[in-house]
Structures are given as C-alpha cells and as structure tokens.
PDB file of C-alpha atoms in Angstrom:
ATOM      1  CA  MET C 487      67.130  70.659   3.547  1.00  0.00           C
ATOM      2  CA  VAL C 488      66.332  71.710   7.127  1.00  0.00           C
ATOM      3  CA  ASP C 489      63.603  74.284   7.994  1.00  0.00           C
ATOM      4  CA  SER C 490      63.803  76.889  10.672  1.00  0.00           C
ATOM      5  CA  SER C 491      62.423  74.471  13.375  1.00  0.00           C
ATOM      6  CA  GLY C 492      65.300  72.129  12.853  1.00  0.00           C
ATOM      7  CA  LYS C 493      63.125  69.289  11.402  1.00  0.00           C
ATOM      8  CA  GLN C 494      63.815  67.818   8.052  1.00  0.00           C
ATOM      9  CA  PRO C 495      60.717  68.093   5.783  1.00  0.00           C
ATOM     10  CA  VAL C 496      59.199  64.882   4.440  1.00  0.00           C
ATOM     11  CA  GLN C 497      59.549  64.518   0.760  1.00  0.00           C
ATOM     12  CA  LEU C 498      56.551  62.836  -0.876  1.00  0.00           C
ATOM     13  CA  GLY C 499      58.608  61.741  -3.725  1.00  0.00           C
ATOM     14  CA  SER C 500      60.702  59.562  -1.498  1.00  0.00           C
ATOM     15  CA  PHE C 501      57.662  57.174  -0.827  1.00  0.00           C
ATOM     16  CA  TRP C 502      56.662  56.728  -4.365  1.00  0.00           C
ATOM     17  CA  GLN C 503      57.982  53.626  -5.895  1.00  0.00           C
ATOM     18  CA  PRO C 504      57.055  51.858  -9.076  1.00  0.00           C
ATOM     19  CA  GLY C 505      54.153  49.404  -8.620  1.00  0.00           C
ATOM     20  CA  SER C 506      52.971  50.888  -5.295  1.00  0.00           C
ATOM     21  CA  SER C 507      49.781  52.262  -6.915  1.00  0.00           C
ATOM     22  CA  ALA C 508      48.315  48.775  -7.503  1.00  0.00           C
ATOM     23  CA  VAL C 509      49.071  47.724  -3.917  1.00  0.00           C
ATOM     24  CA  MET C 510      47.396  50.810  -2.456  1.00  0.00           C
ATOM     25  CA  SER C 511      44.331  50.284  -4.638  1.00  0.00           C
ATOM     26  CA  LEU C 512      44.006  46.671  -3.444  1.00  0.00           C
ATOM     27  CA  ARG C 513      44.396  47.691   0.223  1.00  0.00           C
ATOM     28  CA  PHE C 514      41.762  50.402  -0.153  1.00  0.00           C
ATOM     29  CA  THR C 515      39.317  47.987  -1.719  1.00  0.00           C
ATOM     30  CA  LEU C 516      39.803  45.483   1.119  1.00  0.00           C
ATOM     31  CA  PHE C 517      39.325  48.208   3.716  1.00  0.00           C
ATOM     32  CA  ILE C 518      36.051  49.359   2.176  1.00  0.00           C
ATOM     33  CA  THR C 519      34.781  45.781   1.948  1.00  0.00           C
ATOM     34  CA  LEU C 520      35.616  45.010   5.581  1.00  0.00           C
ATOM     35  CA  SER C 521      33.991  48.256   6.729  1.00  0.00           C
ATOM     36  CA  VAL C 522      30.765  47.433   4.879  1.00  0.00           C
ATOM     37  CA  LEU C 523      30.671  43.911   6.328  1.00  0.00           C
ATOM     38  CA  VAL C 524      31.260  45.170   9.866  1.00  0.00           C
ATOM     39  CA  HIS C 525      28.464  47.750   9.647  1.00  0.00           C
ATOM     40  CA  ALA C 526      26.088  45.300   8.021  1.00  0.00           C
ATOM     41  CA  GLY C 527      26.786  42.739  10.737  1.00  0.00           C
ATOM     42  CA  ALA C 528      26.135  45.341  13.428  1.00  0.00           C
ATOM     43  CA  LEU C 529      22.747  46.159  11.877  1.00  0.00           C
ATOM     44  CA  LEU C 530      21.678  42.529  11.364  1.00  0.00           C
ATOM     45  CA  TRP C 531      22.826  41.229  14.769  1.00  0.00           C
ATOM     46  CA  PRO C 532      19.780  40.291  16.976  1.00  0.00           C
ATOM     47  CA  GLN C 533      18.854  42.685  19.726  1.00  0.00           C
ATOM     48  CA  SER C 534      18.963  39.822  22.264  1.00  0.00           C
ATOM     49  CA  THR C 535      22.785  39.692  21.963  1.00  0.00           C
ATOM     50  CA  MET C 536      23.102  42.994  23.743  1.00  0.00           C
ATOM     51  CA  PRO C 537      25.073  42.549  26.918  1.00  0.00           C
ATOM     52  CA  PRO C 538      22.955  42.304  30.106  1.00  0.00           C
ATOM     53  CA  LEU C 539      22.562  45.307  32.307  1.00  0.00           C
ATOM     54  CA  ARG C 540      25.296  45.428  34.885  1.00  0.00           C
ATOM     55  CA  ILE C 541      24.319  46.602  38.365  1.00  0.00           C
ATOM     56  CA  GLY C 542      26.965  46.928  40.987  1.00  0.00           C
ATOM     57  CA  GLY C 543      29.631  45.633  38.643  1.00  0.00           C
ATOM     58  CA  GLU C 544      27.970  42.215  38.009  1.00  0.00           C
ATOM     59  CA  ALA C 545      25.752  41.183  35.143  1.00  0.00           C
ATOM     60  CA  GLN C 546      22.106  40.693  36.154  1.00  0.00           C
ATOM     61  CA  VAL C 547      20.477  38.123  33.878  1.00  0.00           C
ATOM     62  CA  LEU C 548      16.743  37.401  34.049  1.00  0.00           C
ATOM     63  CA  ARG C 549      15.907  33.803  33.203  1.00  0.00           C
ATOM     64  CA  VAL C 550      12.302  32.881  32.472  1.00  0.00           C
ATOM     65  CA  SER C 551      11.291  29.238  32.087  1.00  0.00           C
ATOM     66  CA  ILE C 552       7.810  27.985  31.196  1.00  0.00           C
ATOM     67  CA  ALA C 553       6.978  24.921  33.234  1.00  0.00           C
ATOM     68  CA  ALA C 554       4.554  22.367  31.911  1.00  0.00           C
ATOM     69  CA  MET C 555       1.075  22.772  33.338  1.00  0.00           C
ATOM     70  CA  PRO C 556       0.470  19.995  35.887  1.00  0.00           C
ATOM     71  CA  ALA C 557      -2.285  17.590  35.073  1.00  0.00           C
ATOM     72  CA  SER C 558      -5.457  18.376  36.944  1.00  0.00           C
ATOM     73  CA  PRO C 559      -5.597  16.050  39.947  1.00  0.00           C
ATOM     74  CA  GLU C 560      -8.435  13.644  40.190  1.00  0.00           C
ATOM     75  CA  PRO C 561     -11.082  14.797  42.643  1.00  0.00           C
ATOM     76  CA  VAL C 562     -10.789  13.147  46.020  1.00  0.00           C
ATOM     77  CA  VAL C 563     -14.077  11.646  47.067  1.00  0.00           C
ATOM     78  CA  LYS C 564     -14.551  12.162  50.774  1.00  0.00           C
ATOM     79  CA  PRO C 565     -16.355   9.460  52.546  1.00  0.00           C
ATOM     80  CA  VAL C 566     -19.656  10.349  53.575  1.00  0.00           C
ATOM     81  CA  GLN C 567     -19.802  10.430  57.259  1.00  0.00           C
ATOM     82  CA  ALA C 568     -23.106   9.940  58.964  1.00  0.00           C
ATOM     83  CA  ASN C 569     -24.015  12.631  61.452  1.00  0.00           C
ATOM     84  CA  VAL C 570     -24.556  10.679  64.635  1.00  0.00           C
ATOM     85  CA  SER C 571     -25.834  12.839  67.425  1.00  0.00           C
ATOM     86  CA  HIS C 572     -24.496  12.275  70.915  1.00  0.00           C
ATOM     87  CA  PRO C 573     -27.310  13.114  73.284  1.00  0.00           C
ATOM     88  CA  PRO C 574     -26.489  14.127  76.833  1.00  0.00           C
ATOM     89  CA  ALA C 575     -26.090  11.409  79.379  1.00  0.00           C
ATOM     90  CA  LEU C 576     -29.153  12.550  81.305  1.00  0.00           C
ATOM     91  CA  ARG C 577     -32.198  12.186  79.119  1.00  0.00           C
ATOM     92  CA  GLN C 578     -35.733  11.274  79.846  1.00  0.00           C
ATOM     93  CA  LEU C 579     -36.659   8.137  77.978  1.00  0.00           C
ATOM     94  CA  VAL C 580     -40.216   8.367  76.761  1.00  0.00           C
ATOM     95  CA  GLN C 581     -41.918   5.793  74.578  1.00  0.00           C
ATOM     96  CA  LYS C 582     -44.949   6.976  72.661  1.00  0.00           C
ATOM     97  CA  SER C 583     -47.770   4.536  72.189  1.00  0.00           C
ATOM     98  CA  ALA C 584     -49.220   4.149  68.731  1.00  0.00           C
ATOM     99  CA  LEU C 585     -52.544   3.169  70.285  1.00  0.00           C
ATOM    100  CA  VAL C 586     -54.371   5.830  72.280  1.00  0.00           C
ATOM    101  CA  VAL C 587     -56.195   3.896  74.986  1.00  0.00           C
ATOM    102  CA  PRO C 588     -57.105   5.368  78.402  1.00  0.00           C
ATOM    103  CA  LEU C 589     -55.400   3.438  81.179  1.00  0.00           C
ATOM    104  CA  HIS C 590     -57.071   3.083  84.558  1.00  0.00           C
ATOM    105  CA  THR C 591     -54.691   0.588  86.114  1.00  0.00           C
ATOM    106  CA  GLU C 592     -51.570   2.644  86.856  1.00  0.00           C
ATOM    107  CA  ALA C 593     -49.914   6.014  86.224  1.00  0.00           C
ATOM    108  CA  PRO C 594     -47.570   6.407  83.215  1.00  0.00           C
ATOM    109  CA  ARG C 595     -43.853   5.783  83.823  1.00  0.00           C
ATOM    110  CA  ASN C 596     -40.764   7.620  82.634  1.00  0.00           C
ATOM    111  CA  ILE C 597     -39.720   4.598  80.557  1.00  0.00           C
ATOM    112  CA  GLU C 598     -42.505   2.755  78.767  1.00  0.00           C
ATOM    113  CA  ALA C 599     -42.913   0.692  75.632  1.00  0.00           C
ATOM    114  CA  ALA C 600     -45.355   1.855  72.986  1.00  0.00           C
ATOM    115  CA  LEU C 601     -47.686  -1.011  72.317  1.00  0.00           C
ATOM    116  CA  ALA C 602     -50.487  -0.855  69.783  1.00  0.00           C
ATOM    117  CA  SER C 603     -52.899  -3.049  67.961  1.00  0.00           C
ATOM    118  CA  GLN C 604     -55.875  -2.388  65.735  1.00  0.00           C
ATOM    119  CA  GLN C 605     -58.022   0.551  66.802  1.00  0.00           C
ATOM    120  CA  THR C 606     -61.436  -0.427  68.087  1.00  0.00           C
ATOM    121  CA  PRO C 607     -64.471   1.536  69.259  1.00  0.00           C
ATOM    122  CA  HIS C 608     -64.551   2.577  72.897  1.00  0.00           C
ATOM    123  CA  VAL C 609     -66.143   0.035  75.199  1.00  0.00           C
ATOM    124  CA  SER C 610     -68.441   1.488  77.813  1.00  0.00           C
ATOM    125  CA  ASN C 611     -67.516   0.793  81.410  1.00  0.00           C
ATOM    126  CA  THR C 612     -71.136  -0.068  82.137  1.00  0.00           C
ATOM    127  CA  GLN C 613     -71.007  -3.130  79.885  1.00  0.00           C
ATOM    128  CA  PRO C 614     -71.088  -6.203  82.102  1.00  0.00           C
ATOM    129  CA  ARG C 615     -68.192  -8.602  81.884  1.00  0.00           C
ATOM    130  CA  SER C 616     -68.930 -12.143  80.988  1.00  0.00           C
ATOM    131  CA  VAL C 617     -66.184 -14.723  81.028  1.00  0.00           C
ATOM    132  CA  SER C 618     -68.161 -17.155  78.981  1.00  0.00           C
ATOM    133  CA  SER C 619     -69.568 -14.555  76.593  1.00  0.00           C
ATOM    134  CA  PRO C 620     -68.641 -15.588  73.034  1.00  0.00           C
ATOM    135  CA  GLU C 621     -69.856 -12.299  71.561  1.00  0.00           C
ATOM    136  CA  GLN C 622     -66.561 -10.459  72.193  1.00  0.00           C
ATOM    137  CA  SER C 623     -65.026  -9.559  68.856  1.00  0.00           C
ATOM    138  CA  ALA C 624     -61.397 -10.180  67.976  1.00  0.00           C
ATOM    139  CA  PRO C 625     -60.562  -6.429  67.803  1.00  0.00           C
ATOM    140  CA  ASP C 626     -62.014  -5.955  71.274  1.00  0.00           C
ATOM    141  CA  VAL C 627     -59.950  -8.811  72.655  1.00  0.00           C
ATOM    142  CA  GLY C 628     -56.881  -7.509  70.840  1.00  0.00           C
ATOM    143  CA  ARG C 629     -57.308  -4.100  72.452  1.00  0.00           C
ATOM    144  CA  LYS C 630     -57.493  -5.599  75.925  1.00  0.00           C
ATOM    145  CA  ILE C 631     -54.445  -7.754  75.306  1.00  0.00           C
ATOM    146  CA  SER C 632     -52.526  -4.742  73.997  1.00  0.00           C
ATOM    147  CA  VAL C 633     -53.268  -2.757  77.142  1.00  0.00           C
ATOM    148  CA  ALA C 634     -52.220  -5.670  79.341  1.00  0.00           C
ATOM    149  CA  LEU C 635     -49.028  -6.174  77.348  1.00  0.00           C
ATOM    150  CA  ARG C 636     -48.230  -2.488  77.686  1.00  0.00           C
ATOM    151  CA  ASN C 637     -48.475  -2.610  81.453  1.00  0.00           C
ATOM    152  CA  HIS C 638     -46.283  -5.700  81.690  1.00  0.00           C
ATOM    153  CA  LEU C 639     -43.757  -4.613  79.084  1.00  0.00           C
ATOM    154  CA  SER C 640     -43.139  -1.228  80.728  1.00  0.00           C
ATOM    155  CA  SER C 641     -41.594  -2.976  83.731  1.00  0.00           C
ATOM    156  CA  HIS C 642     -39.170  -4.938  81.542  1.00  0.00           C
ATOM    157  CA  PHE C 643     -38.350  -2.287  78.978  1.00  0.00           C
ATOM    158  CA  VAL C 644     -34.719  -1.125  78.661  1.00  0.00           C
ATOM    159  CA  TYR C 645     -33.310   1.563  76.353  1.00  0.00           C
ATOM    160  CA  PRO C 646     -29.807   0.285  75.439  1.00  0.00           C
ATOM    161  CA  TRP C 647     -26.935   2.453  76.657  1.00  0.00           C
ATOM    162  CA  LEU C 648     -25.139   2.349  73.298  1.00  0.00           C
ATOM    163  CA  ALA C 649     -28.283   3.479  71.480  1.00  0.00           C
ATOM    164  CA  ARG C 650     -28.716   6.402  73.888  1.00  0.00           C
ATOM    165  CA  GLN C 651     -25.098   7.484  73.497  1.00  0.00           C
ATOM    166  CA  ARG C 652     -25.288   7.430  69.694  1.00  0.00           C
ATOM    167  CA  GLY C 653     -28.761   8.869  69.431  1.00  0.00           C
ATOM    168  CA  TRP C 654     -30.335   5.818  67.800  1.00  0.00           C
ATOM    169  CA  GLU C 655     -34.102   5.999  67.478  1.00  0.00           C
ATOM    170  CA  GLY C 656     -36.591   3.848  65.641  1.00  0.00           C
ATOM    171  CA  ARG C 657     -39.732   1.744  65.651  1.00  0.00           C
ATOM    172  CA  VAL C 658     -39.680  -2.022  66.128  1.00  0.00           C
ATOM    173  CA  LEU C 659     -42.743  -4.046  65.155  1.00  0.00           C
ATOM    174  CA  LEU C 660     -42.963  -7.258  67.162  1.00  0.00           C
ATOM    175  CA  SER C 661     -45.208 -10.208  66.383  1.00  0.00           C
ATOM    176  CA  LEU C 662     -46.358 -12.819  68.921  1.00  0.00           C
ATOM    177  CA  THR C 663     -48.993 -15.456  69.520  1.00  0.00           C
ATOM    178  CA  VAL C 664     -51.203 -15.402  72.630  1.00  0.00           C
ATOM    179  CA  MET C 665     -52.314 -18.924  73.535  1.00  0.00           C
ATOM    180  CA  GLY C 666     -55.751 -19.757  74.922  1.00  0.00           C
ATOM    181  CA  ASN C 667     -54.288 -20.343  78.392  1.00  0.00           C
ATOM    182  CA  GLY C 668     -52.536 -16.939  78.415  1.00  0.00           C
ATOM    183  CA  ASP C 669     -49.055 -18.119  77.468  1.00  0.00           C
ATOM    184  CA  LEU C 670     -47.094 -15.901  75.076  1.00  0.00           C
ATOM    185  CA  GLY C 671     -44.898 -17.403  72.396  1.00  0.00           C
ATOM    186  CA  ASP C 672     -43.543 -17.232  68.879  1.00  0.00           C
ATOM    187  CA  TRP C 673     -42.025 -13.782  69.450  1.00  0.00           C
ATOM    188  CA  LYS C 674     -40.257 -12.347  66.395  1.00  0.00           C
ATOM    189  CA  VAL C 675     -39.349  -9.038  64.767  1.00  0.00           C
ATOM    190  CA  ALA C 676     -41.874  -8.371  62.012  1.00  0.00           C
ATOM    191  CA  GLN C 677     -40.302  -5.041  61.010  1.00  0.00           C
ATOM    192  CA  THR C 678     -36.863  -3.783  62.002  1.00  0.00           C
ATOM    193  CA  SER C 679     -36.042  -0.356  63.355  1.00  0.00           C
ATOM    194  CA  GLY C 680     -32.842  -0.231  61.355  1.00  0.00           C
ATOM    195  CA  TYR C 681     -30.685  -0.975  64.394  1.00  0.00           C
ATOM    196  CA  GLN C 682     -30.083  -4.507  65.604  1.00  0.00           C
ATOM    197  CA  THR C 683     -29.454  -3.210  69.113  1.00  0.00           C
ATOM    198  CA  LEU C 684     -32.958  -1.744  69.358  1.00  0.00           C
ATOM    199  CA  ASP C 685     -34.569  -4.809  67.759  1.00  0.00           C
ATOM    200  CA  ARG C 686     -32.822  -7.175  70.151  1.00  0.00           C
ATOM    201  CA  SER C 687     -33.678  -5.055  73.198  1.00  0.00           C
ATOM    202  CA  ALA C 688     -37.385  -4.927  72.326  1.00  0.00           C
ATOM    203  CA  LEU C 689     -37.518  -8.669  71.674  1.00  0.00           C
ATOM    204  CA  GLN C 690     -35.752  -9.524  74.935  1.00  0.00           C
ATOM    205  CA  ALA C 691     -38.057  -7.253  76.941  1.00  0.00           C
ATOM    206  CA  ALA C 692     -41.153  -8.885  75.423  1.00  0.00           C
ATOM    207  CA  GLN C 693     -39.877 -12.403  76.031  1.00  0.00           C
ATOM    208  CA  ARG C 694     -39.533 -11.655  79.753  1.00  0.00           C
ATOM    209  CA  ILE C 695     -43.310 -11.466  80.117  1.00  0.00           C
ATOM    210  CA  GLY C 696     -43.946 -15.117  79.324  1.00  0.00           C
ATOM    211  CA  HIS C 697     -47.556 -15.322  80.506  1.00  0.00           C
ATOM    212  CA  LEU C 698     -50.627 -13.084  80.440  1.00  0.00           C
ATOM    213  CA  PRO C 699     -53.216 -14.547  82.868  1.00  0.00           C
ATOM    214  CA  GLN C 700     -56.045 -12.214  81.819  1.00  0.00           C
ATOM    215  CA  ALA C 701     -55.918 -13.504  78.252  1.00  0.00           C
ATOM    216  CA  ALA C 702     -57.293 -16.921  79.239  1.00  0.00           C
ATOM    217  CA  ALA C 703     -60.655 -15.359  80.172  1.00  0.00           C
ATOM    218  CA  TRP C 704     -60.779 -13.244  77.004  1.00  0.00           C
ATOM    219  CA  LEU C 705     -59.781 -15.865  74.442  1.00  0.00           C
ATOM    220  CA  ASN C 706     -62.003 -18.741  75.643  1.00  0.00           C
ATOM    221  CA  GLY C 707     -59.441 -21.320  74.642  1.00  0.00           C
ATOM    222  CA  LYS C 708     -58.601 -19.724  71.308  1.00  0.00           C
ATOM    223  CA  SER C 709     -55.212 -18.352  70.263  1.00  0.00           C
ATOM    224  CA  LEU C 710     -54.646 -14.901  68.831  1.00  0.00           C
ATOM    225  CA  GLU C 711     -51.749 -13.430  66.838  1.00  0.00           C
ATOM    226  CA  VAL C 712     -50.895  -9.871  67.860  1.00  0.00           C
ATOM    227  CA  GLN C 713     -48.468  -7.271  66.481  1.00  0.00           C
ATOM    228  CA  VAL C 714     -46.951  -4.873  68.978  1.00  0.00           C
ATOM    229  CA  PRO C 715     -45.072  -1.718  67.851  1.00  0.00           C
ATOM    230  CA  VAL C 716     -42.325  -0.497  70.177  1.00  0.00           C
ATOM    231  CA  GLN C 717     -41.152   3.082  69.632  1.00  0.00           C
ATOM    232  CA  TYR C 718     -37.667   4.175  70.747  1.00  0.00           C
ATOM    233  CA  HIS C 719     -37.448   7.939  71.054  1.00  0.00           C
ATOM    234  CA  LEU C 720     -35.102  10.234  72.995  1.00  0.00           C
ATOM    235  CA  LEU C 721     -36.281  13.493  74.510  1.00  0.00           C
ATOM    236  CA  ASP C 722     -34.019  16.127  76.052  1.00  0.00           C
ATOM    237  CA  SER C 723     -34.623  16.481  79.724  1.00  0.00           C
TER     238      SER C 723
END
C-alpha cells in the first residue's frame, strides 16, 4: 500500500519474528549495564587525569619537582690575619727612656735608646767627687753607668728598616756586666720584645760600645751587672 507521498509505509509486523523478544531483552540489559559502568567510571576517575590546558594549540604542562635539601656546608674558618700597620716612610724615631735622669752632657737626639736602671735619689751637684771614695752605693754607681751608656748607645742605635715598614714596636731588656776597668761584656737579651729583629738590633748596638772609661773610677776595681731596657717606638712625624 502506497500513501499519498509516494512512500510505502513501514509495517511493524514485518520486523517481528519468533524469538526476537529474548534477543532484544538481552541487548537492552547489556546497554544499561555499559551505560552505568561508563558513568561510574567518569565519576570515579581522578581529577588529575583532566587534559592540560592548551594555550596557542599546544598543551602547557607544569612540572614541579622537589629537590633534596643540600646538606649545610661546613663553616669555612678564615685564617686570622694580623693587622700589621705600615707606617709612612718618613717617621721620627723617638726612644723613650724608662729612667728619668737630667742630662747635662749633650742635647737629646732624634734617635736615642731608652736606657734605665734602678731609680736612685737625686745626687746634689755640690757633692764633691772622690775617685777613691768607697762610700758610693751600688744604686748610685748604677745610675751613673746608665747615663753614660745612654749617651754612648744613642750614637750606635739603629731602628731596623723592616721593623719601621711593618710597624713593629717593643721593649728589649738587655743584660751586661761592667768590669772594674770599664770593659763591657756578657751582653745578652734578658727579655725579648717579641721580634727577633728588634732584639738583634738592640744587642748589636750595645756591643759596639765595648768600653766605658768612666766606670773604672766609679767601680774601684769591682764589677757590676746592669740591666738596660731599650724601647722601640714609632711616632708620626
């Protein structure tokens, strides 16, 4: 039978065949089961599986990695460096005497050695000198010898160039023996300044004296051991 549009109507009865009901029921059951599984999988799938955001047609993926914390480095011990001052080349070299004794023999010099012995009471200039007088005490003789040594040592004293360049200062205590005839001997460093250069310079300057003629009249044939401090000090000009 053909309708007015010219198409032949579909007859439902033509698709029905014996046994087709069981097949349709099985297909429907499978369809429902697959649909449930697909929806359940979509709900349970982790959010991290979502595709990365695409910018400009390419996927932009952010990767974050946690690096292991580096072990704290051991502290580096810096060597302690001594602050050595470098004084200017032109400096006035002044040696301070540990013994305050008025000098009447000559004016002070720019470079002088500080010589000292035990402090003694002031001797009046009116006291008469006596070469053969045995009453002179050892401190009095020591003071006179110290003054004489100071005058002689100032002409031989040298401040080492290396010590001046590096700013080395210190006090050297020298020990010597004055013989009864005025000869000087047994020079040695009783106390160091901390610098061998200064110790050696002071000892060499003292050994250049050799003889102290005045001491023969003061000692009356006796020998005397004397300690002489030599002070090295730099002053800016």
